[in-house]
XYZ file of C-alpha atoms in Angstrom:
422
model
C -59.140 -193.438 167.517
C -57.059 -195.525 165.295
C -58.665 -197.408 161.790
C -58.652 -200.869 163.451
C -60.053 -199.374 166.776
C -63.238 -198.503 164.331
C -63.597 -201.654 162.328
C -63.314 -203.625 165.433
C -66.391 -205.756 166.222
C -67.938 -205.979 169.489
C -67.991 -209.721 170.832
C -72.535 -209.536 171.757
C -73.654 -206.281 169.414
C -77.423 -207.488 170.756
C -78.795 -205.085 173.693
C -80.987 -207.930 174.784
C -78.435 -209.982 175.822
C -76.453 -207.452 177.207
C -79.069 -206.357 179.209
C -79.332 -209.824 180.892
C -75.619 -209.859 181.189
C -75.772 -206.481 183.423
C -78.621 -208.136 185.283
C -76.779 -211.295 186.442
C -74.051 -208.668 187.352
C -75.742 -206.901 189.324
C -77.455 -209.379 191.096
C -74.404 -211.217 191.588
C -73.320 -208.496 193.235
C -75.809 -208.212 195.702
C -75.927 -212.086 196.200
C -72.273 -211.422 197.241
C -72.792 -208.352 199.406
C -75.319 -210.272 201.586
C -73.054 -212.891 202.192
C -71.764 -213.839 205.433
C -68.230 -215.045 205.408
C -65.774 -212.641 207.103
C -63.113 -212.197 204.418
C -66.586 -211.377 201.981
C -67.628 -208.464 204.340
C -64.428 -207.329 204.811
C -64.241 -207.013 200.753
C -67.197 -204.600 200.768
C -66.071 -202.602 203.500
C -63.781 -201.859 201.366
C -65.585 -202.067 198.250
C -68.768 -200.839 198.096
C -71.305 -202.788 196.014
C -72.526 -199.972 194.434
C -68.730 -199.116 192.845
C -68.683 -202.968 191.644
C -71.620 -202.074 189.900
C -70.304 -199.638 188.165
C -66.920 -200.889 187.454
C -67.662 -204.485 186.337
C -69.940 -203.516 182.986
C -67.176 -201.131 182.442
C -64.755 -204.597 181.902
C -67.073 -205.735 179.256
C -66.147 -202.666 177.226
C -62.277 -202.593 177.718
C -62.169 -206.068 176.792
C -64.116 -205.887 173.547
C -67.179 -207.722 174.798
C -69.966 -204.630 174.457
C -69.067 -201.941 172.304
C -71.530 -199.031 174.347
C -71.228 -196.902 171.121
C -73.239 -198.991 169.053
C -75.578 -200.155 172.309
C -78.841 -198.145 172.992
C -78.882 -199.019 176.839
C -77.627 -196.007 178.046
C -80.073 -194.075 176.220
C -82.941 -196.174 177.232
C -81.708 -195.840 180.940
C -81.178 -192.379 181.056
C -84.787 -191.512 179.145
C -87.055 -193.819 180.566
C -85.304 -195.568 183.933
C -83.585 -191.873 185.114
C -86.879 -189.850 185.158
C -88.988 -192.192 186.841
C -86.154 -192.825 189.299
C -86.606 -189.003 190.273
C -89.817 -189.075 190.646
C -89.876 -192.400 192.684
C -87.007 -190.969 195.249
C -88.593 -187.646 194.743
C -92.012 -188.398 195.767
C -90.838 -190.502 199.076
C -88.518 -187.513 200.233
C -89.347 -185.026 203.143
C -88.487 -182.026 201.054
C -88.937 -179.171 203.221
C -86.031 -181.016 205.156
C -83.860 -181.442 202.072
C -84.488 -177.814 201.266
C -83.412 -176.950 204.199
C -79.801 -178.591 204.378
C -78.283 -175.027 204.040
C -76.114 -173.142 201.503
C -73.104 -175.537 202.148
C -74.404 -177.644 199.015
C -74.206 -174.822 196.605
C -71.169 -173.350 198.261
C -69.378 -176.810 197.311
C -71.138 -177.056 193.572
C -69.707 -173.265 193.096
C -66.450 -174.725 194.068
C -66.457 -177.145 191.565
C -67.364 -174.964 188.353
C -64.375 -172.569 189.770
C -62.226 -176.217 190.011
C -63.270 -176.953 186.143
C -62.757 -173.734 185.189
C -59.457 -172.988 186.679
C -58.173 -176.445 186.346
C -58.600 -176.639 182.622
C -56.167 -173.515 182.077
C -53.821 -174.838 184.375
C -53.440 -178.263 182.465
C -53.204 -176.016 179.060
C -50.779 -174.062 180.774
C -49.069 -176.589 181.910
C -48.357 -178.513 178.686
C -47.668 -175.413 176.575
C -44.558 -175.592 178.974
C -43.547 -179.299 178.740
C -44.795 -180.181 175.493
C -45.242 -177.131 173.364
C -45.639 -179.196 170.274
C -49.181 -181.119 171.199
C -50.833 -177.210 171.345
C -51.816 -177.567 167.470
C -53.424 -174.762 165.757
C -56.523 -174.330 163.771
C -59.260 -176.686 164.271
C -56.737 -178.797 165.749
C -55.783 -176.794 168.627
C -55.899 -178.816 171.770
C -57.790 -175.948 172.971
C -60.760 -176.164 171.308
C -61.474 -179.623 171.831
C -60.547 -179.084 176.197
C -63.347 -176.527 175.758
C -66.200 -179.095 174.833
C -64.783 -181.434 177.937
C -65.331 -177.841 180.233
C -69.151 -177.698 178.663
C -69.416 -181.505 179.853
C -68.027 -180.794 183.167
C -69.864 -177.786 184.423
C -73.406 -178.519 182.590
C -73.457 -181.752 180.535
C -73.543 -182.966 177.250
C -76.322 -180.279 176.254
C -73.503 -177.112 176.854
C -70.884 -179.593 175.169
C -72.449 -179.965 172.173
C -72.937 -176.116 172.422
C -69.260 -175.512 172.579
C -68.386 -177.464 169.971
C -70.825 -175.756 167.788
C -68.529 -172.850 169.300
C -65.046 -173.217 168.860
C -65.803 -175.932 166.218
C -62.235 -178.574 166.599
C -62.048 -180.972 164.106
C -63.653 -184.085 164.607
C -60.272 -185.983 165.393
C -59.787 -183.356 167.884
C -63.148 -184.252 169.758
C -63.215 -187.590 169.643
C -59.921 -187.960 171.467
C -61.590 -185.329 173.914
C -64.842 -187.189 174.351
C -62.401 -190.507 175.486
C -60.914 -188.157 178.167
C -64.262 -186.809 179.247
C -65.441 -190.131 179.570
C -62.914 -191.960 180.751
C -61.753 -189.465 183.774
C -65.307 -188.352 185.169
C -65.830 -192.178 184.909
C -62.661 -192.689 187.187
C -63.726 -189.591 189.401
C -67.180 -190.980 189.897
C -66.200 -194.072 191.097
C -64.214 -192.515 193.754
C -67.120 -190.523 195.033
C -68.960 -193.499 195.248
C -66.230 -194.701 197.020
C -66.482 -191.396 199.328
C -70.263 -191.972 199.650
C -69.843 -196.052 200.891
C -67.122 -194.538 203.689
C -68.986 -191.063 204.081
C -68.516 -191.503 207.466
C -64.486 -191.070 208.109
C -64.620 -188.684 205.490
C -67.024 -186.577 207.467
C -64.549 -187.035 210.651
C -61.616 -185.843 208.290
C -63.403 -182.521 207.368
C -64.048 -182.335 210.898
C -68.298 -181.480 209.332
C -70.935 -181.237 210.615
C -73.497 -183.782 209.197
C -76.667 -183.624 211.888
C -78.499 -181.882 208.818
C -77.856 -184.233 206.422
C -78.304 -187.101 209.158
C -81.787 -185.760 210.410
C -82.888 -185.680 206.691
C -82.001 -189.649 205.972
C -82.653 -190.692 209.906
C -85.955 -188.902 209.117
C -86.526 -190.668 205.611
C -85.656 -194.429 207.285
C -88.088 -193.704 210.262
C -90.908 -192.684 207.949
C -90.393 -196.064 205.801
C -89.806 -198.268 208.739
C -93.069 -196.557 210.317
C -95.312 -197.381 206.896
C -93.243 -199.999 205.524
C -95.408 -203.083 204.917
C -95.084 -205.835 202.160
C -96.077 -204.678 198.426
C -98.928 -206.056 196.625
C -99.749 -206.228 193.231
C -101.687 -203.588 193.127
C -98.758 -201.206 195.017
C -96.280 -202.102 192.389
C -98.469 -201.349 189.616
C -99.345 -197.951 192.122
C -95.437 -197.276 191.395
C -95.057 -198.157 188.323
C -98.263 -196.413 186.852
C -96.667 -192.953 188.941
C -92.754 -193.666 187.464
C -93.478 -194.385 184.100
C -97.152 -192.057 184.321
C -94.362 -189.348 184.863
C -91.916 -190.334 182.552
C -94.558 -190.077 179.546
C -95.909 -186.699 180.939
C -91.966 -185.404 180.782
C -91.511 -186.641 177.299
C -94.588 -184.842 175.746
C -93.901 -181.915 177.596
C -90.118 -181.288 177.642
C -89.405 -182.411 173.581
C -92.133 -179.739 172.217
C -90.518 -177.166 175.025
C -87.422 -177.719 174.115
C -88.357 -177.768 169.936
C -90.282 -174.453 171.144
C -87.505 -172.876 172.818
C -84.563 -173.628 170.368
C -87.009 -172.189 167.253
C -87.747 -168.901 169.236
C -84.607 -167.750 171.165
C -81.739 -167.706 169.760
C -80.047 -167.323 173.345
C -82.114 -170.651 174.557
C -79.229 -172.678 173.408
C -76.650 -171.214 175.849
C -78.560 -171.922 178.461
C -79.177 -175.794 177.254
C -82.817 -174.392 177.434
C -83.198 -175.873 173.686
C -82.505 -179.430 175.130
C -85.027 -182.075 175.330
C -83.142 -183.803 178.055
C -82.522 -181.038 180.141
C -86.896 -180.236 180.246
C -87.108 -183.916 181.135
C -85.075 -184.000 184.093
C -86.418 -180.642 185.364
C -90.527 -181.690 184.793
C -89.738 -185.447 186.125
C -88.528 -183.335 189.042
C -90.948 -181.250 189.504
C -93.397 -183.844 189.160
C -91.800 -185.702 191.936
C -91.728 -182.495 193.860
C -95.906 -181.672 193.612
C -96.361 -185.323 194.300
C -94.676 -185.676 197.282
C -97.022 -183.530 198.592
C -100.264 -185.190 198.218
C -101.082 -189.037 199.083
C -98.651 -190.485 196.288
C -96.132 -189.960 199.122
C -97.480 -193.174 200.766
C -96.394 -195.227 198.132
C -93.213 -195.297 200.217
C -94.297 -197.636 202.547
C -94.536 -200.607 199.637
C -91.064 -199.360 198.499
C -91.219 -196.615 195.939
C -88.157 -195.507 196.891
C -86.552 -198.841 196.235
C -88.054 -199.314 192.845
C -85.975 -196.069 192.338
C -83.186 -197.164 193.757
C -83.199 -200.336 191.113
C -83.743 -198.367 188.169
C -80.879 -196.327 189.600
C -78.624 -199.372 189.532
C -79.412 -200.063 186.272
C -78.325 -196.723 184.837
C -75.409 -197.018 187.017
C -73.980 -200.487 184.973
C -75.129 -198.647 181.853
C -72.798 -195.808 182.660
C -70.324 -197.957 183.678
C -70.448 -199.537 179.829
C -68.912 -196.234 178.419
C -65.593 -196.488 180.529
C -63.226 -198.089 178.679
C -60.025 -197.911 180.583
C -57.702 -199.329 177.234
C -58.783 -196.268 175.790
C -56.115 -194.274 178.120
C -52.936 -196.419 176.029
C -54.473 -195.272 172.916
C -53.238 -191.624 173.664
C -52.019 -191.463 177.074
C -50.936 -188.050 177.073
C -54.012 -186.504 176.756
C -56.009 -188.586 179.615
C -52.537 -187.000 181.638
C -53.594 -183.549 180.667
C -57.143 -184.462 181.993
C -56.274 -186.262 184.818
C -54.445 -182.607 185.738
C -57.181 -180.785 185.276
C -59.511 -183.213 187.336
C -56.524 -183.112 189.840
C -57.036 -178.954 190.011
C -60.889 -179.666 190.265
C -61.071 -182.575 193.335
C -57.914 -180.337 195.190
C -60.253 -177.146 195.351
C -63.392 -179.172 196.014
C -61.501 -181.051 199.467
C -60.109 -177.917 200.208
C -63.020 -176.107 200.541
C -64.441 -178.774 202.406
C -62.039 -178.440 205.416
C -62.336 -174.903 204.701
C -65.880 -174.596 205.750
C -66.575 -177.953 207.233
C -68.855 -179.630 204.369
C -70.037 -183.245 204.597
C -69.158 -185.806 202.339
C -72.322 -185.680 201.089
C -71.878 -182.029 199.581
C -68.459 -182.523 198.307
C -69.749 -185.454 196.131
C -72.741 -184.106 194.868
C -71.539 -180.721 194.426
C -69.024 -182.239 191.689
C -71.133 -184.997 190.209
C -73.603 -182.050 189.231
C -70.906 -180.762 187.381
C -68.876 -183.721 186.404
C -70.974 -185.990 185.792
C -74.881 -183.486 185.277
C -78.369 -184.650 185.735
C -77.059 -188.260 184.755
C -74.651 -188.802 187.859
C -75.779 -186.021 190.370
C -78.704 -188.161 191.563
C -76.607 -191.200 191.455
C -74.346 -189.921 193.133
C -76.630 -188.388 195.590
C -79.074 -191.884 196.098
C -75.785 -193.692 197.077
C -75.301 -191.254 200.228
C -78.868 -191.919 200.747
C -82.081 -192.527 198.286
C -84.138 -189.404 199.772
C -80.857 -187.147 199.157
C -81.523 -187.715 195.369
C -83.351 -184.374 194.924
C -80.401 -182.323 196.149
C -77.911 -184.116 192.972
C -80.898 -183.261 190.558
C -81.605 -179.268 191.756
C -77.725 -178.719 191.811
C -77.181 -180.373 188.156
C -80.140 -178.416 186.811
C -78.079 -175.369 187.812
C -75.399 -176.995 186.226
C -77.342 -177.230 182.873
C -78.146 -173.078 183.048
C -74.719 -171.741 183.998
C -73.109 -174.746 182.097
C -72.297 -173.248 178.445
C -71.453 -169.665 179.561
C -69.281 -170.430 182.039
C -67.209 -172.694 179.440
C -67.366 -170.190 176.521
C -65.474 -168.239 179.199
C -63.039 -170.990 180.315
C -62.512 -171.809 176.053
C -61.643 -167.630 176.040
C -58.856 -168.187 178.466
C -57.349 -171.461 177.436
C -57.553 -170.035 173.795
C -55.100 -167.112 175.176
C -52.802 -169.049 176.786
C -52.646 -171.126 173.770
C -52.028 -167.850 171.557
C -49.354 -167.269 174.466
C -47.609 -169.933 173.735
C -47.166 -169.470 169.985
């Protein structure tokens, strides 16, 4: 990032009023959605609302208005708002019908940690052809820095930090790798949500079959619709007092775990099992998981699930704060180089969706739990359908374990090929 970038002042630096700004967004949104005028509806046919939601805050960034670095939204959203999310969509899912969607959803995840780790090589490969002279050596090796982006895009930012404790680039080297991280997966997600608003003809154009995934959210609508009745006071302070119950129950047990874990195995950290956030997503989960089985489950009929589904919003236009799409003419070569290796990644993913007949559904999950980890999976997942949540959480968890290995690996071969081509 250039000098100026860095002394450059954001326009609001005050999270308070750039929370109300991404309020009136997003309710603008929605005010829009529901209107009625043709040429409006035909807008958000094609445009989902949920992709506005996500692109829009992102405008605020690339036009100096919010500077997400020096905001503390995101992490608010993803600590507090995420977690009780899961349990909320969690605890109003039918999860032995989830469960039992089949092994097409981990068939298509697998296919996207092959797609990151093959199509990382291929974009090294690729430029130590064209333009020999960006390869760099020592800590500056272009290498070393794509090898934190492949720790990002298989686990998270757990197994990135990890491989950058690894192959240690220089700092100039990461930070230009952390824009194309960002700014990519950013791009990428929005066109799965894109995917998830038209699931339907992409579901023809596999030629899938999505009666399991159907059954599971025809089954989810018919239980709300059969105990849906207006909330109360005291059911919103039911769901509340469960979401953010939970969310304080993760905290105090997944930051000792993790503190636990990282002191006593020295292996814990390949296996992100030394991060705090990782233990939070997984008890929030589980939490969600035992409570779905007891009467907590009835809280759907007030609208647990859609208290969920507006904290999930909200961490969707806090995400959408750290894509700033100027960032790609600051060095546009690189984000080329990524956009390759996101290119190898979304080719083997469609593929091996017409190869074996996967829903939408799958093929967008399966990479946001390794694009995007426990941070976009559910998103992703909630905007096919809120009770499909638990599926983008389970498949990102995996993501988390297999995440830092499996990039220490793709780092090995991207660090021959660069050898190769000196």
């Amino acid at each position: 990032m250039p000098p100026e970038a860095e002394a450059a002042t954001a326009l609001i630096t005050n999270d308070a009023v750039v929370l109300g700004i991404l309020a009136a967004i997003l309710g603008a949104v929605f005010w829009a959605s529901n209107l009625s005028h043709p040429w409006v509806k035909r807008f958000f046919t094609i445009i989902p609302a949920l992709l506005l939601c996500y692109f829009l805050p992102s405008l605020l960034t690339t036009f100096g208005v919010v500077d997400p670095e020096e905001s503390r939204l995101y992490f608010i959203a993803s600590r507090f708002l995420l977690p009780a999310a899961l349990v909320l969509l969690t605890v109003s899912a039918d999860l032995p019908a989830v469960f039992g969607l089949g092994p097409k959803a981990l068939i298509m995840f697998l296919t996207g940690t092959v797609g990151v780790m093959i199509g990382g090589p291929v974009a090294l490969l690729l430029t130590s052809w064209v333009a020999p002279e960006l390869m760099g050596a020592g800590p500056e090796a272009i290498w070393r820095g794509m090898s934190t982006v492949a720790g990002s895009w298989i686990g998270g930012s757990a197994n990135q930090a990890a491989l950058y404790e690894i192959n240690a680039p220089s700092a100039d080297t990461f930070s230009i790798w952390i824009a194309v991280d960002v700014v990519v997966a950013n791009i990428w997600m929005a066109v799965v949500l894109f995917i998830a608003a038209n699931q339907r003809g992409f579901d023809k154009l596999f030629r899938a079959d999505a009666s399991a995934v159907d059954r599971v959210r025809d089954k989810a609508e018919a239980y709300e619709l059969e105990h849906a009745r207006i909330p109360s006071l005291k059911d919103l302070m039911l769901i509340l007092a469960v979401g953010f119950g939970a969310v304080g129950l993760s905290h105090a047990i997944a930051d000792p775990l993790s503190a636990w874990f990282g002191e006593t195995y020295p292996w814990a950290q390949r296996l992100s099992f030394d991060s705090s956030f990782f233990w939070l997503v997984l008890v929030a989960t589980v939490i969600g998981v035992v409570l779905s089985f007891t009467p907590a489950r009835k809280l759907q009929g007030p609208g647990a699930s859609k208290v969920g589904s507006v904290f999930v919003y909200v961490l969707v236009a806090t995400v959408g704060l750290n894509m700033n799409i100027a960032a790609v003419l600051e060095s546009p070569v690189y984000f080329v180089i990524g956009g390759v290796w996101m290119l190898v990644h979304v080719a083997l993913m469609f593929g091996m969706a017409f190869l074996i007949r996967s829903p939408s559904f799958f093929l967008g999950v399966g990479s946001m739990a390794n694009i995007g980890g426990a941070a976009s999976a559910p998103v992703a997942a909630a905007a096919f359908h809120p009770s499909l949540a638990p599926v983008g959480v389970l498949l990102a968890v995996v993501g988390y374990i297999i995440g830092t290995a499996a990039a220490w690996f793709t780092g090995l071969v991207m660090m021959q090929i660069a050898a190769g081509a000196g």
